[in-house]
mmCIF file of C-alpha atoms in Angstrom:
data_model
loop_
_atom_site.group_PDB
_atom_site.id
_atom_site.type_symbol
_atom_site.label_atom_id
_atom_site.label_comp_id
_atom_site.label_asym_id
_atom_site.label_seq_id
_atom_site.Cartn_x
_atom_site.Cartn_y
_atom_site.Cartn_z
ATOM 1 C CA UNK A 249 93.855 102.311 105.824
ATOM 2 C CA UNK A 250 97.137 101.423 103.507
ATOM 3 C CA UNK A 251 97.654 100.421 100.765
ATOM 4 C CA UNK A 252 100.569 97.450 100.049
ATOM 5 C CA UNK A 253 102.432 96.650 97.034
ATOM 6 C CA UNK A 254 104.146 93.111 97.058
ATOM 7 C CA UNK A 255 106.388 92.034 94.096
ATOM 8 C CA UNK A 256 107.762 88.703 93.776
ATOM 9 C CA UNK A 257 110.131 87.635 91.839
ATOM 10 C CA UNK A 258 112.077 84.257 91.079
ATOM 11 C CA UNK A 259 115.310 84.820 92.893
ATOM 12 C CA UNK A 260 118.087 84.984 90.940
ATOM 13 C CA UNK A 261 119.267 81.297 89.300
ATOM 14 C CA UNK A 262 115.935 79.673 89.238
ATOM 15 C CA UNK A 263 114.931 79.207 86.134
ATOM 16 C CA UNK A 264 112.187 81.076 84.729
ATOM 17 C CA UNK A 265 110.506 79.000 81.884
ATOM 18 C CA UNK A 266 107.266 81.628 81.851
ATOM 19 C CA UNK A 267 110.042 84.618 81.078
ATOM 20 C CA UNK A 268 111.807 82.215 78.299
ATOM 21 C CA UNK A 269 108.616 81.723 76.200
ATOM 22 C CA UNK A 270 107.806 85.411 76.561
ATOM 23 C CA UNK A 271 111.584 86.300 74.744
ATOM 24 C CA UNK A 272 110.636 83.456 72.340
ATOM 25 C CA UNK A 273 107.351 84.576 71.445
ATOM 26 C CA UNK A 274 109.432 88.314 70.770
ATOM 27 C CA UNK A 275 112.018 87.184 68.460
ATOM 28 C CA UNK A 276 108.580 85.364 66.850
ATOM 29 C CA UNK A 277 107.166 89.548 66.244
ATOM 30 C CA UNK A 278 110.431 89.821 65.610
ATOM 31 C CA UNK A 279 111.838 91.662 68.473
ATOM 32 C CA UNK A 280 115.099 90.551 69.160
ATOM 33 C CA UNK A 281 116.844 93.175 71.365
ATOM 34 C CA UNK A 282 115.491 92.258 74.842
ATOM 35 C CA UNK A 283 116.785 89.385 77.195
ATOM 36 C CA UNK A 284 117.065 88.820 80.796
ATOM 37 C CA UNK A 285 113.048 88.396 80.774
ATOM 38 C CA UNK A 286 111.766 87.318 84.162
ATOM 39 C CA UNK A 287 108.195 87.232 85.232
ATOM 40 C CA UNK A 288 107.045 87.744 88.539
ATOM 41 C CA UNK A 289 103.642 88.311 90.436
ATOM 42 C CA UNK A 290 102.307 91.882 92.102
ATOM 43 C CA UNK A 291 99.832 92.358 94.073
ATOM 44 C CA UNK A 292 97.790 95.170 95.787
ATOM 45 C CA UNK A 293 95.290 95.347 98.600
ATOM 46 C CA UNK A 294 94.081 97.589 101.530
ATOM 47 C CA UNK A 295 94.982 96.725 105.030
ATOM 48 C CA UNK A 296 93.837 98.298 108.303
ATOM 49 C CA UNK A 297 96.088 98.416 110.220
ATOM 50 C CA UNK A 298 95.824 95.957 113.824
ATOM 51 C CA UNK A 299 96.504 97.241 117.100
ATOM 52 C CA UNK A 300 99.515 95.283 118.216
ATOM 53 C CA UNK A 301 100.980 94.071 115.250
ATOM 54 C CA UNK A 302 102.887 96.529 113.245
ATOM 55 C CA UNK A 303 102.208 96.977 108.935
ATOM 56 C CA UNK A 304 105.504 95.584 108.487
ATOM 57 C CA UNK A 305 105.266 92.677 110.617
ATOM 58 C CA UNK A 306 101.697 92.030 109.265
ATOM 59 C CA UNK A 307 102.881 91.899 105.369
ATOM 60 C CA UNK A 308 105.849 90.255 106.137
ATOM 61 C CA UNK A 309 103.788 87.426 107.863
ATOM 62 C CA UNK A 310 101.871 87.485 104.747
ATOM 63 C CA UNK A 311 104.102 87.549 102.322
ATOM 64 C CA UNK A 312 106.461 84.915 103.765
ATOM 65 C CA UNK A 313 103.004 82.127 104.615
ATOM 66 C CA UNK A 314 101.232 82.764 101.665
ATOM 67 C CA UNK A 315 102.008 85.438 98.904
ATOM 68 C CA UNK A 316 105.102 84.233 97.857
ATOM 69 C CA UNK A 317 106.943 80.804 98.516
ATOM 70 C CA UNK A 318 110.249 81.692 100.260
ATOM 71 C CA UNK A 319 112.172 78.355 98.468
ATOM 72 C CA UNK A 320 112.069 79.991 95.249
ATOM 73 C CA UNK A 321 111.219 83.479 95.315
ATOM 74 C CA UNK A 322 111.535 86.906 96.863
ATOM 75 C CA UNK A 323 109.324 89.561 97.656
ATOM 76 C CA UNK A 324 109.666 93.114 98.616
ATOM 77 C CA UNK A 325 107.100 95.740 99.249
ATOM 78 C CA UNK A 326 105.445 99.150 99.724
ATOM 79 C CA UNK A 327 103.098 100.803 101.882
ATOM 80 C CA UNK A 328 101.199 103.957 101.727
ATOM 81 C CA UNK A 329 98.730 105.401 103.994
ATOM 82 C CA UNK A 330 95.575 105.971 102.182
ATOM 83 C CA UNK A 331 93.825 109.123 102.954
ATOM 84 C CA UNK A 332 89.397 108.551 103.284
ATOM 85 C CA UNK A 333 87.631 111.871 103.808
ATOM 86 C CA UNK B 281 121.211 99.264 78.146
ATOM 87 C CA UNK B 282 117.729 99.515 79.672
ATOM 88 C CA UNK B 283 116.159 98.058 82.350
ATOM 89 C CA UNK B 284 112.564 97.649 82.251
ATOM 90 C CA UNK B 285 110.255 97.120 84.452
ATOM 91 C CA UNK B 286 106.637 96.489 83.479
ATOM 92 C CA UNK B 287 103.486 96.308 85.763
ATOM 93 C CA UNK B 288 99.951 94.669 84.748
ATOM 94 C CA UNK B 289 96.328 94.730 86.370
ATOM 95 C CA UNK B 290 93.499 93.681 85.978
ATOM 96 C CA UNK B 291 91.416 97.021 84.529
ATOM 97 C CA UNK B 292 88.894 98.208 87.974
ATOM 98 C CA UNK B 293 85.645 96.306 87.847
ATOM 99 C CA UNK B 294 87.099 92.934 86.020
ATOM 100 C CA UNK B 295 86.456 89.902 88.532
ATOM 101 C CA UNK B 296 90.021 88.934 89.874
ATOM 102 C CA UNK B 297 89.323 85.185 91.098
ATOM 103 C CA UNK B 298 93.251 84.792 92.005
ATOM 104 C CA UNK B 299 92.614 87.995 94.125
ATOM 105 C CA UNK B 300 89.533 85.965 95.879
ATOM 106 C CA UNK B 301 90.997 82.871 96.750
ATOM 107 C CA UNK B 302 93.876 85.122 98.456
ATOM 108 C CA UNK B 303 91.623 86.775 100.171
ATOM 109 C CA UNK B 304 89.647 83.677 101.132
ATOM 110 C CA UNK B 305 93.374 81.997 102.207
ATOM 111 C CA UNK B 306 94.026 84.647 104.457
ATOM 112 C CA UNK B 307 90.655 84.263 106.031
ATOM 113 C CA UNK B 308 91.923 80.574 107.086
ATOM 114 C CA UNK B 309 95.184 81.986 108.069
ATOM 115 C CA UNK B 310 92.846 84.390 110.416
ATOM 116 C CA UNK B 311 93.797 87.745 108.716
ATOM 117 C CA UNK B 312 90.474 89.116 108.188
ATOM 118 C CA UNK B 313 91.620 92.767 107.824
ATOM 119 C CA UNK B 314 92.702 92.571 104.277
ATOM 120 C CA UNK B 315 90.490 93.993 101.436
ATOM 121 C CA UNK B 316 90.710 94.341 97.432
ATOM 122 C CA UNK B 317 93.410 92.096 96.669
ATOM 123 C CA UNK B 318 94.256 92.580 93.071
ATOM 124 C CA UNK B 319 96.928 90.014 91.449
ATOM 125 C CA UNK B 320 98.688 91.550 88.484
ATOM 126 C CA UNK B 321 101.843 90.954 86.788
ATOM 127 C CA UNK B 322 105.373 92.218 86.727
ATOM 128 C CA UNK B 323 107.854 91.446 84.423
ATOM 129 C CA UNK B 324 111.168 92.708 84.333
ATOM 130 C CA UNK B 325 113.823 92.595 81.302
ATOM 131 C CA UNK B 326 116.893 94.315 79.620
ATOM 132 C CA UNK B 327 116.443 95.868 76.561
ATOM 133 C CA UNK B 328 118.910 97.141 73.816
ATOM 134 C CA UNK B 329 117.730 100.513 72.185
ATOM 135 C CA UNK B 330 117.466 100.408 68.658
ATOM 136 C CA UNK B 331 118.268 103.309 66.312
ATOM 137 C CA UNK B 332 114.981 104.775 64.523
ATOM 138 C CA UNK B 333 112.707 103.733 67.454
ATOM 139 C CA UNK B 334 112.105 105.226 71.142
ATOM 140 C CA UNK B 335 112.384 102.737 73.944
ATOM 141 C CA UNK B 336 108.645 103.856 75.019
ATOM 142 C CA UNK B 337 107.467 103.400 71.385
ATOM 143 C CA UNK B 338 109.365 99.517 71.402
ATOM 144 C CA UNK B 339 107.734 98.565 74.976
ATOM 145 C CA UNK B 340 104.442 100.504 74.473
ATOM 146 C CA UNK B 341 104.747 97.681 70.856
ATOM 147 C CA UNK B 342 105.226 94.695 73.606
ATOM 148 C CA UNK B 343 103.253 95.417 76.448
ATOM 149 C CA UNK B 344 99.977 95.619 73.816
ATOM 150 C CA UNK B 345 100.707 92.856 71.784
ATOM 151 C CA UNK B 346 102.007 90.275 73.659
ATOM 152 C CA UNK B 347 102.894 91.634 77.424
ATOM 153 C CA UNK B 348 99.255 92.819 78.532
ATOM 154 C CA UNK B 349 95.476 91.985 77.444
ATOM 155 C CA UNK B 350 94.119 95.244 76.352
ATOM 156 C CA UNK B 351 90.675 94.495 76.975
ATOM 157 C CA UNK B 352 90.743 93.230 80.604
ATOM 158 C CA UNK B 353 94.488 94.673 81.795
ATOM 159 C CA UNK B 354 95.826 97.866 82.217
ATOM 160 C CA UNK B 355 99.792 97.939 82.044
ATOM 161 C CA UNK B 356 102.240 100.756 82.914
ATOM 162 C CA UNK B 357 106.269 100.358 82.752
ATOM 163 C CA UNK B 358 109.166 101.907 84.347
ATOM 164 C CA UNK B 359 112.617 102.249 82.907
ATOM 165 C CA UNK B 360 116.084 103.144 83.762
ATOM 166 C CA UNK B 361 119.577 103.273 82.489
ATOM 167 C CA UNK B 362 122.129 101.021 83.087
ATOM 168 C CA UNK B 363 125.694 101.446 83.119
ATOM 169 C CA UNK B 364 127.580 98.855 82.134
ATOM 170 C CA UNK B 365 131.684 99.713 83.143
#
């Protein structure tokens, strides 16, 4: 069994109207020394693993179909083999 | 500067109906060997340390009042330096 982490992020230039009303709703508590907020989407799941189709090949599929839209965003990940007794 | 990077989920046992209709996508998209998709948050920003406060006391501030839902979502952060030339 593993476990995958996907992040996706708005790729750099698109803008990111979710991250601006987060800064404004900061310098509202009054918080004004952050900037460059930019919100993004993780996930987690557990995946056994197919015969035939490598981990990487299955998240990528994945991630590029469904997690994340390609047009807009990126996405990177991580895997770690989970351990069951 | 800082660069933080800030991570939030759904607390165990809350009902994650984003994390469903993944799951229930993928299905259609005949991946059926996918389990416990979570869908959390990440949210990445630059922040300016101010004298008299700790960076983990300023985010720790954020992520519970605005960043995270305490009662549903656990958060957790990373941050690093960055060197500006």
């Amino acid at each position: 069994m593993i476990k995958v982490k996907v992040y996706v992020t708005l790729k750099a230039g698109v803008l990111d109207p979710q991250g601006k009303a987060i800064e404004q709703a900061l310098e509202a508590m009054d918080v004004n020394n952050v900037e460059g907020m930019r919100v993004g989407k993780y996930m987690e799941f557990h995946l056994e693993p197919e015969k035939g189709q490598s981990v990487d090949e299955q998240v990528t599929h994945m991630c590029e179909q469904l997690l994340s839209n390609p047009v807009i965003e990126d996405y990177r990940y991580e895997t770690e083999e989970v351990i069951t007794p």
